[in-house]
Amino acid sequence: MKKSLSILVSIMILCVMMEGILLGEIQNYSLESGKYKENWNREWRIYQPGAERIRVHFAWIRTERGYDHVMTSAGDDWSGYYNDVWSNWKYGDTIVITLTSDIIINDDGFKVDKIDVQMRNNSMNTPTNSTSVGKQPPKKYINLRSGRYKDKCYETWTITQPGVRKIRVHFVWIRTESGYDHVKTSAGDDWSGYYNGVWSNWKYGDTIVITLTSDISKTDEGFLIDYIEYEV
C-alpha cells in the first residue's frame, strides 16, 4: 500500500512539474531540395501552428564547399558535405531553409527527414495577485532580409510598432565586409563583419530604422531579422 501511494504521489508531482513547461515532439518529415542549379536562391518554409520553437534534422547536405550554402532562419550556415545534423532552435512556429549557389558546379542540395517541435503547456494559471513572476516583453515574428547588397549601397528599412514605448530587433545573422560595410540601427548599433544571433539596443519610441552601407568593392549577404521585441 505504501509503495502504491508513493508511486501515485510521484505521478502527481510530475504532472504538476509539467505545467507551463515546453513539451517536445520529434516528428518524421520529408523535404528534399532536389539537385540544384547555378545561381540558385530558394527558400522552403516549415510551419507548425502553435509551436514555441522548432528545429529541423538534415539527413544529409551536399553543396560545393565554400560557394554554395544551406542556411536556416535559426542562424545556421553549412557549405560542403554533412550527415545527420540538427539546425539551431528557431523561436516561433516557422523555420525557413535557404539554398544559394554560385555560377558553376552544382550538387544534390539537402534532405530533411525530421523536425523537433516544442509546444508550451499553458494550462497552469498564474495567481492574479502575483508580483514575483517576471513578464517578458512581447515578441513579434517578422521576416526582413536585405538580400545581397551591391557596391556603394545605402539602404534603409523602417520598422514601426504603433503605440509602443520602446522597440528592438533580433538579427539571425549579419554578413558584411569587415571594416568597410556596415549594418547600423537608429538605436546606436554599428556592426561590420559576421555575426549570429544578436539583438539591437532598445530604441525609445515606436520606430527603429536599420541602415546598410557599403564601399566600392566586395559585397555580401547583408542581414536577416526574424523578431522584434517591444514594451508598451
Short mmCIF file of N, CA and C in Angstrom, two decimals, residues 3-98:
data_model
loop_
_atom_site.label_atom_id
_atom_site.label_comp_id
_atom_site.label_asym_id
_atom_site.label_seq_id
_atom_site.Cartn_x
_atom_site.Cartn_y
_atom_site.Cartn_z
N LYS A 3 3.90 1.50 -1.13
CA LYS A 3 4.56 1.61 -2.43
C LYS A 3 3.62 2.22 -3.46
N SER A 4 2.35 1.78 -3.47
CA SER A 4 1.37 2.31 -4.42
C SER A 4 1.13 3.79 -4.18
N LEU A 5 1.06 4.18 -2.91
CA LEU A 5 0.85 5.58 -2.56
C LEU A 5 2.02 6.43 -3.01
N SER A 6 3.25 5.88 -2.86
CA SER A 6 4.45 6.61 -3.27
C SER A 6 4.47 6.84 -4.77
N ILE A 7 4.08 5.82 -5.54
CA ILE A 7 4.03 5.94 -7.00
C ILE A 7 3.00 6.99 -7.40
N LEU A 8 1.82 6.97 -6.73
CA LEU A 8 0.77 7.92 -7.04
C LEU A 8 1.21 9.35 -6.76
N VAL A 9 1.88 9.55 -5.64
CA VAL A 9 2.38 10.88 -5.30
C VAL A 9 3.41 11.34 -6.31
N SER A 10 4.30 10.43 -6.75
CA SER A 10 5.33 10.77 -7.74
C SER A 10 4.69 11.21 -9.05
N ILE A 11 3.64 10.50 -9.46
CA ILE A 11 2.95 10.85 -10.70
C ILE A 11 2.31 12.22 -10.58
N MET A 12 1.69 12.50 -9.41
CA MET A 12 1.06 13.80 -9.20
C MET A 12 2.07 14.93 -9.24
N ILE A 13 3.25 14.70 -8.63
CA ILE A 13 4.31 15.71 -8.64
C ILE A 13 4.79 15.96 -10.06
N LEU A 14 4.96 14.88 -10.84
CA LEU A 14 5.41 15.00 -12.22
C LEU A 14 4.41 15.81 -13.04
N CYS A 15 3.10 15.55 -12.83
CA CYS A 15 2.08 16.29 -13.57
C CYS A 15 2.12 17.77 -13.24
N VAL A 16 2.33 18.10 -11.97
CA VAL A 16 2.43 19.49 -11.57
C VAL A 16 3.64 20.14 -12.19
N MET A 17 4.78 19.43 -12.22
CA MET A 17 6.01 19.97 -12.78
C MET A 17 5.88 20.24 -14.27
N MET A 18 5.03 19.45 -14.95
CA MET A 18 4.89 19.62 -16.40
C MET A 18 4.07 20.83 -16.77
N GLU A 19 3.33 21.39 -15.81
CA GLU A 19 2.51 22.56 -16.13
C GLU A 19 3.39 23.73 -16.53
N GLY A 20 3.13 24.31 -17.69
CA GLY A 20 3.82 25.52 -18.10
C GLY A 20 5.19 25.32 -18.71
N ILE A 21 5.66 24.06 -18.90
CA ILE A 21 6.98 23.86 -19.50
C ILE A 21 6.83 23.51 -20.97
N LEU A 22 7.95 23.46 -21.66
CA LEU A 22 7.93 23.10 -23.07
C LEU A 22 7.82 21.60 -23.24
N LEU A 23 6.87 21.15 -24.05
CA LEU A 23 6.67 19.74 -24.32
C LEU A 23 7.16 19.45 -25.73
N GLY A 24 8.13 18.54 -25.85
CA GLY A 24 8.78 18.31 -27.14
C GLY A 24 8.23 17.10 -27.87
N GLU A 25 8.33 17.15 -29.19
CA GLU A 25 7.91 16.03 -30.02
C GLU A 25 8.72 16.02 -31.31
N ILE A 26 9.43 14.91 -31.56
CA ILE A 26 10.15 14.73 -32.82
C ILE A 26 9.24 14.01 -33.80
N GLN A 27 9.09 14.59 -34.98
CA GLN A 27 8.18 14.05 -35.99
C GLN A 27 8.95 13.74 -37.27
N ASN A 28 8.54 12.68 -37.95
CA ASN A 28 9.09 12.41 -39.27
C ASN A 28 8.62 13.50 -40.24
N TYR A 29 9.50 13.89 -41.14
CA TYR A 29 9.19 14.96 -42.09
C TYR A 29 9.99 14.68 -43.36
N SER A 30 9.39 14.92 -44.49
CA SER A 30 10.06 14.65 -45.77
C SER A 30 10.16 15.92 -46.61
N LEU A 31 11.38 16.42 -46.75
CA LEU A 31 11.63 17.60 -47.58
C LEU A 31 13.00 17.45 -48.23
N GLU A 32 13.01 17.46 -49.54
CA GLU A 32 14.27 17.32 -50.28
C GLU A 32 14.35 18.41 -51.34
N SER A 33 15.49 19.08 -51.41
CA SER A 33 15.64 20.19 -52.36
C SER A 33 15.69 19.72 -53.80
N GLY A 34 16.18 18.52 -54.02
CA GLY A 34 16.48 18.08 -55.37
C GLY A 34 17.80 18.68 -55.82
N LYS A 35 18.36 18.18 -56.89
CA LYS A 35 19.64 18.69 -57.38
C LYS A 35 19.46 20.15 -57.81
N TYR A 36 20.24 21.03 -57.23
CA TYR A 36 20.06 22.45 -57.50
C TYR A 36 20.86 22.89 -58.73
N LYS A 37 20.54 24.08 -59.22
CA LYS A 37 21.20 24.62 -60.41
C LYS A 37 22.08 25.82 -60.04
N GLU A 38 22.75 26.37 -61.04
CA GLU A 38 23.57 27.56 -60.81
C GLU A 38 22.69 28.76 -60.49
N ASN A 39 23.28 29.69 -59.72
CA ASN A 39 22.60 30.95 -59.37
C ASN A 39 21.26 30.74 -58.66
N TRP A 40 21.23 29.76 -57.78
CA TRP A 40 20.01 29.50 -57.02
C TRP A 40 19.93 30.39 -55.80
N ASN A 41 18.70 30.77 -55.45
CA ASN A 41 18.41 31.38 -54.15
C ASN A 41 16.96 31.03 -53.84
N ARG A 42 16.78 29.86 -53.21
CA ARG A 42 15.43 29.35 -52.97
C ARG A 42 15.19 29.12 -51.48
N GLU A 43 13.91 29.25 -51.10
CA GLU A 43 13.53 29.10 -49.69
C GLU A 43 12.44 28.04 -49.54
N TRP A 44 12.50 27.33 -48.41
CA TRP A 44 11.47 26.38 -48.00
C TRP A 44 11.05 26.74 -46.58
N ARG A 45 9.74 26.85 -46.35
CA ARG A 45 9.23 27.21 -45.02
C ARG A 45 8.56 26.00 -44.37
N ILE A 46 8.92 25.73 -43.14
CA ILE A 46 8.29 24.67 -42.36
C ILE A 46 7.52 25.34 -41.23
N TYR A 47 6.21 25.09 -41.20
CA TYR A 47 5.31 25.80 -40.29
C TYR A 47 4.59 24.80 -39.40
N GLN A 48 4.64 25.03 -38.09
CA GLN A 48 3.93 24.20 -37.12
C GLN A 48 3.09 25.11 -36.22
N PRO A 49 1.79 25.23 -36.47
CA PRO A 49 0.95 26.17 -35.71
C PRO A 49 1.04 25.94 -34.21
N GLY A 50 1.22 27.02 -33.47
CA GLY A 50 1.24 26.94 -32.01
C GLY A 50 2.56 26.56 -31.39
N ALA A 51 3.58 26.33 -32.21
CA ALA A 51 4.88 25.92 -31.67
C ALA A 51 5.55 27.07 -30.94
N GLU A 52 6.21 26.76 -29.84
CA GLU A 52 7.03 27.74 -29.13
C GLU A 52 8.38 27.89 -29.81
N ARG A 53 8.92 26.75 -30.28
CA ARG A 53 10.16 26.78 -31.05
C ARG A 53 10.25 25.51 -31.89
N ILE A 54 11.12 25.53 -32.89
CA ILE A 54 11.19 24.44 -33.86
C ILE A 54 12.62 24.33 -34.39
N ARG A 55 13.04 23.10 -34.71
CA ARG A 55 14.31 22.88 -35.37
C ARG A 55 14.14 21.74 -36.35
N VAL A 56 15.08 21.60 -37.29
CA VAL A 56 14.98 20.57 -38.33
C VAL A 56 16.23 19.70 -38.34
N HIS A 57 16.03 18.44 -38.75
CA HIS A 57 17.14 17.49 -38.85
C HIS A 57 17.43 17.20 -40.32
N PHE A 58 18.67 17.40 -40.71
CA PHE A 58 19.11 17.10 -42.07
C PHE A 58 19.73 15.70 -42.10
N ALA A 59 19.13 14.81 -42.89
CA ALA A 59 19.74 13.50 -43.10
C ALA A 59 21.09 13.68 -43.79
N TRP A 60 21.12 14.61 -44.74
CA TRP A 60 22.39 14.96 -45.40
C TRP A 60 22.30 16.32 -46.05
N ILE A 61 23.47 16.91 -46.27
CA ILE A 61 23.63 18.16 -47.01
C ILE A 61 24.76 17.95 -48.00
N ARG A 62 24.54 18.37 -49.26
CA ARG A 62 25.55 18.18 -50.31
C ARG A 62 25.64 19.47 -51.14
N THR A 63 26.66 20.29 -50.89
CA THR A 63 26.86 21.51 -51.68
C THR A 63 28.34 21.70 -51.99
N GLU A 64 28.62 22.56 -52.95
CA GLU A 64 30.01 22.89 -53.28
C GLU A 64 30.60 23.71 -52.12
N ARG A 65 31.63 23.16 -51.50
CA ARG A 65 32.19 23.78 -50.30
C ARG A 65 32.74 25.17 -50.59
N GLY A 66 32.32 26.12 -49.73
CA GLY A 66 32.83 27.48 -49.82
C GLY A 66 32.08 28.38 -50.78
N TYR A 67 31.18 27.80 -51.60
CA TYR A 67 30.50 28.61 -52.61
C TYR A 67 28.97 28.47 -52.56
N ASP A 68 28.50 27.26 -52.31
CA ASP A 68 27.06 27.02 -52.24
C ASP A 68 26.68 26.72 -50.79
N HIS A 69 25.54 27.25 -50.35
CA HIS A 69 25.22 27.22 -48.92
C HIS A 69 23.79 26.76 -48.65
N VAL A 70 23.63 26.02 -47.56
CA VAL A 70 22.33 25.73 -46.97
C VAL A 70 22.26 26.49 -45.66
N MET A 71 21.28 27.37 -45.53
CA MET A 71 21.14 28.20 -44.33
C MET A 71 19.74 28.06 -43.76
N THR A 72 19.60 28.38 -42.47
CA THR A 72 18.27 28.42 -41.85
C THR A 72 18.07 29.77 -41.18
N SER A 73 16.81 30.09 -40.92
CA SER A 73 16.48 31.34 -40.23
C SER A 73 16.84 31.28 -38.75
N ALA A 74 17.36 30.12 -38.29
CA ALA A 74 17.86 29.99 -36.92
C ALA A 74 19.33 30.35 -36.82
N GLY A 75 19.94 30.74 -37.95
CA GLY A 75 21.33 31.19 -37.93
C GLY A 75 22.34 30.18 -38.42
N ASP A 76 21.89 29.01 -38.88
CA ASP A 76 22.82 28.00 -39.39
C ASP A 76 23.32 28.36 -40.78
N ASP A 77 24.52 27.89 -41.11
CA ASP A 77 25.10 28.12 -42.44
C ASP A 77 26.08 26.99 -42.72
N TRP A 78 25.68 26.06 -43.62
CA TRP A 78 26.53 24.93 -43.98
C TRP A 78 26.96 25.05 -45.44
N SER A 79 28.19 24.68 -45.70
CA SER A 79 28.70 24.64 -47.07
C SER A 79 29.64 23.44 -47.18
N GLY A 80 29.28 22.48 -48.01
CA GLY A 80 30.07 21.26 -48.12
C GLY A 80 29.21 20.03 -47.91
N TYR A 81 29.83 18.96 -47.37
CA TYR A 81 29.15 17.68 -47.17
C TYR A 81 28.95 17.42 -45.67
N TYR A 82 27.70 17.13 -45.28
CA TYR A 82 27.37 16.85 -43.88
C TYR A 82 26.35 15.73 -43.82
N ASN A 83 26.38 14.97 -42.75
CA ASN A 83 25.39 13.93 -42.49
C ASN A 83 24.86 14.07 -41.06
N ASP A 84 23.55 13.85 -40.90
CA ASP A 84 22.96 13.74 -39.57
C ASP A 84 23.22 14.98 -38.71
N VAL A 85 22.71 16.14 -39.14
CA VAL A 85 22.91 17.38 -38.38
C VAL A 85 21.57 18.04 -38.06
N TRP A 86 21.48 18.59 -36.85
CA TRP A 86 20.32 19.36 -36.43
C TRP A 86 20.59 20.85 -36.63
N SER A 87 19.57 21.59 -36.99
CA SER A 87 19.68 23.05 -37.02
C SER A 87 19.63 23.57 -35.58
N ASN A 88 19.93 24.85 -35.42
CA ASN A 88 19.66 25.51 -34.15
C ASN A 88 18.15 25.60 -33.93
N TRP A 89 17.76 25.89 -32.69
CA TRP A 89 16.35 26.14 -32.41
C TRP A 89 15.93 27.49 -32.98
N LYS A 90 14.76 27.53 -33.58
CA LYS A 90 14.17 28.78 -34.07
C LYS A 90 12.92 29.07 -33.24
N TYR A 91 12.93 30.16 -32.49
CA TYR A 91 11.76 30.51 -31.69
C TYR A 91 10.63 31.00 -32.59
N GLY A 92 9.43 30.50 -32.32
CA GLY A 92 8.28 30.78 -33.15
C GLY A 92 7.82 29.50 -33.84
N ASP A 93 6.81 29.61 -34.69
CA ASP A 93 6.19 28.43 -35.30
C ASP A 93 6.69 28.14 -36.72
N THR A 94 7.68 28.90 -37.19
CA THR A 94 8.15 28.75 -38.57
C THR A 94 9.67 28.77 -38.63
N ILE A 95 10.24 27.87 -39.41
CA ILE A 95 11.67 27.92 -39.71
C ILE A 95 11.83 27.91 -41.23
N VAL A 96 12.76 28.70 -41.72
CA VAL A 96 12.98 28.85 -43.16
C VAL A 96 14.35 28.29 -43.53
N ILE A 97 14.38 27.47 -44.57
CA ILE A 97 15.63 26.91 -45.10
C ILE A 97 15.91 27.58 -46.44
N THR A 98 17.15 28.03 -46.62
CA THR A 98 17.54 28.71 -47.86
C THR A 98 18.72 27.99 -48.49
#
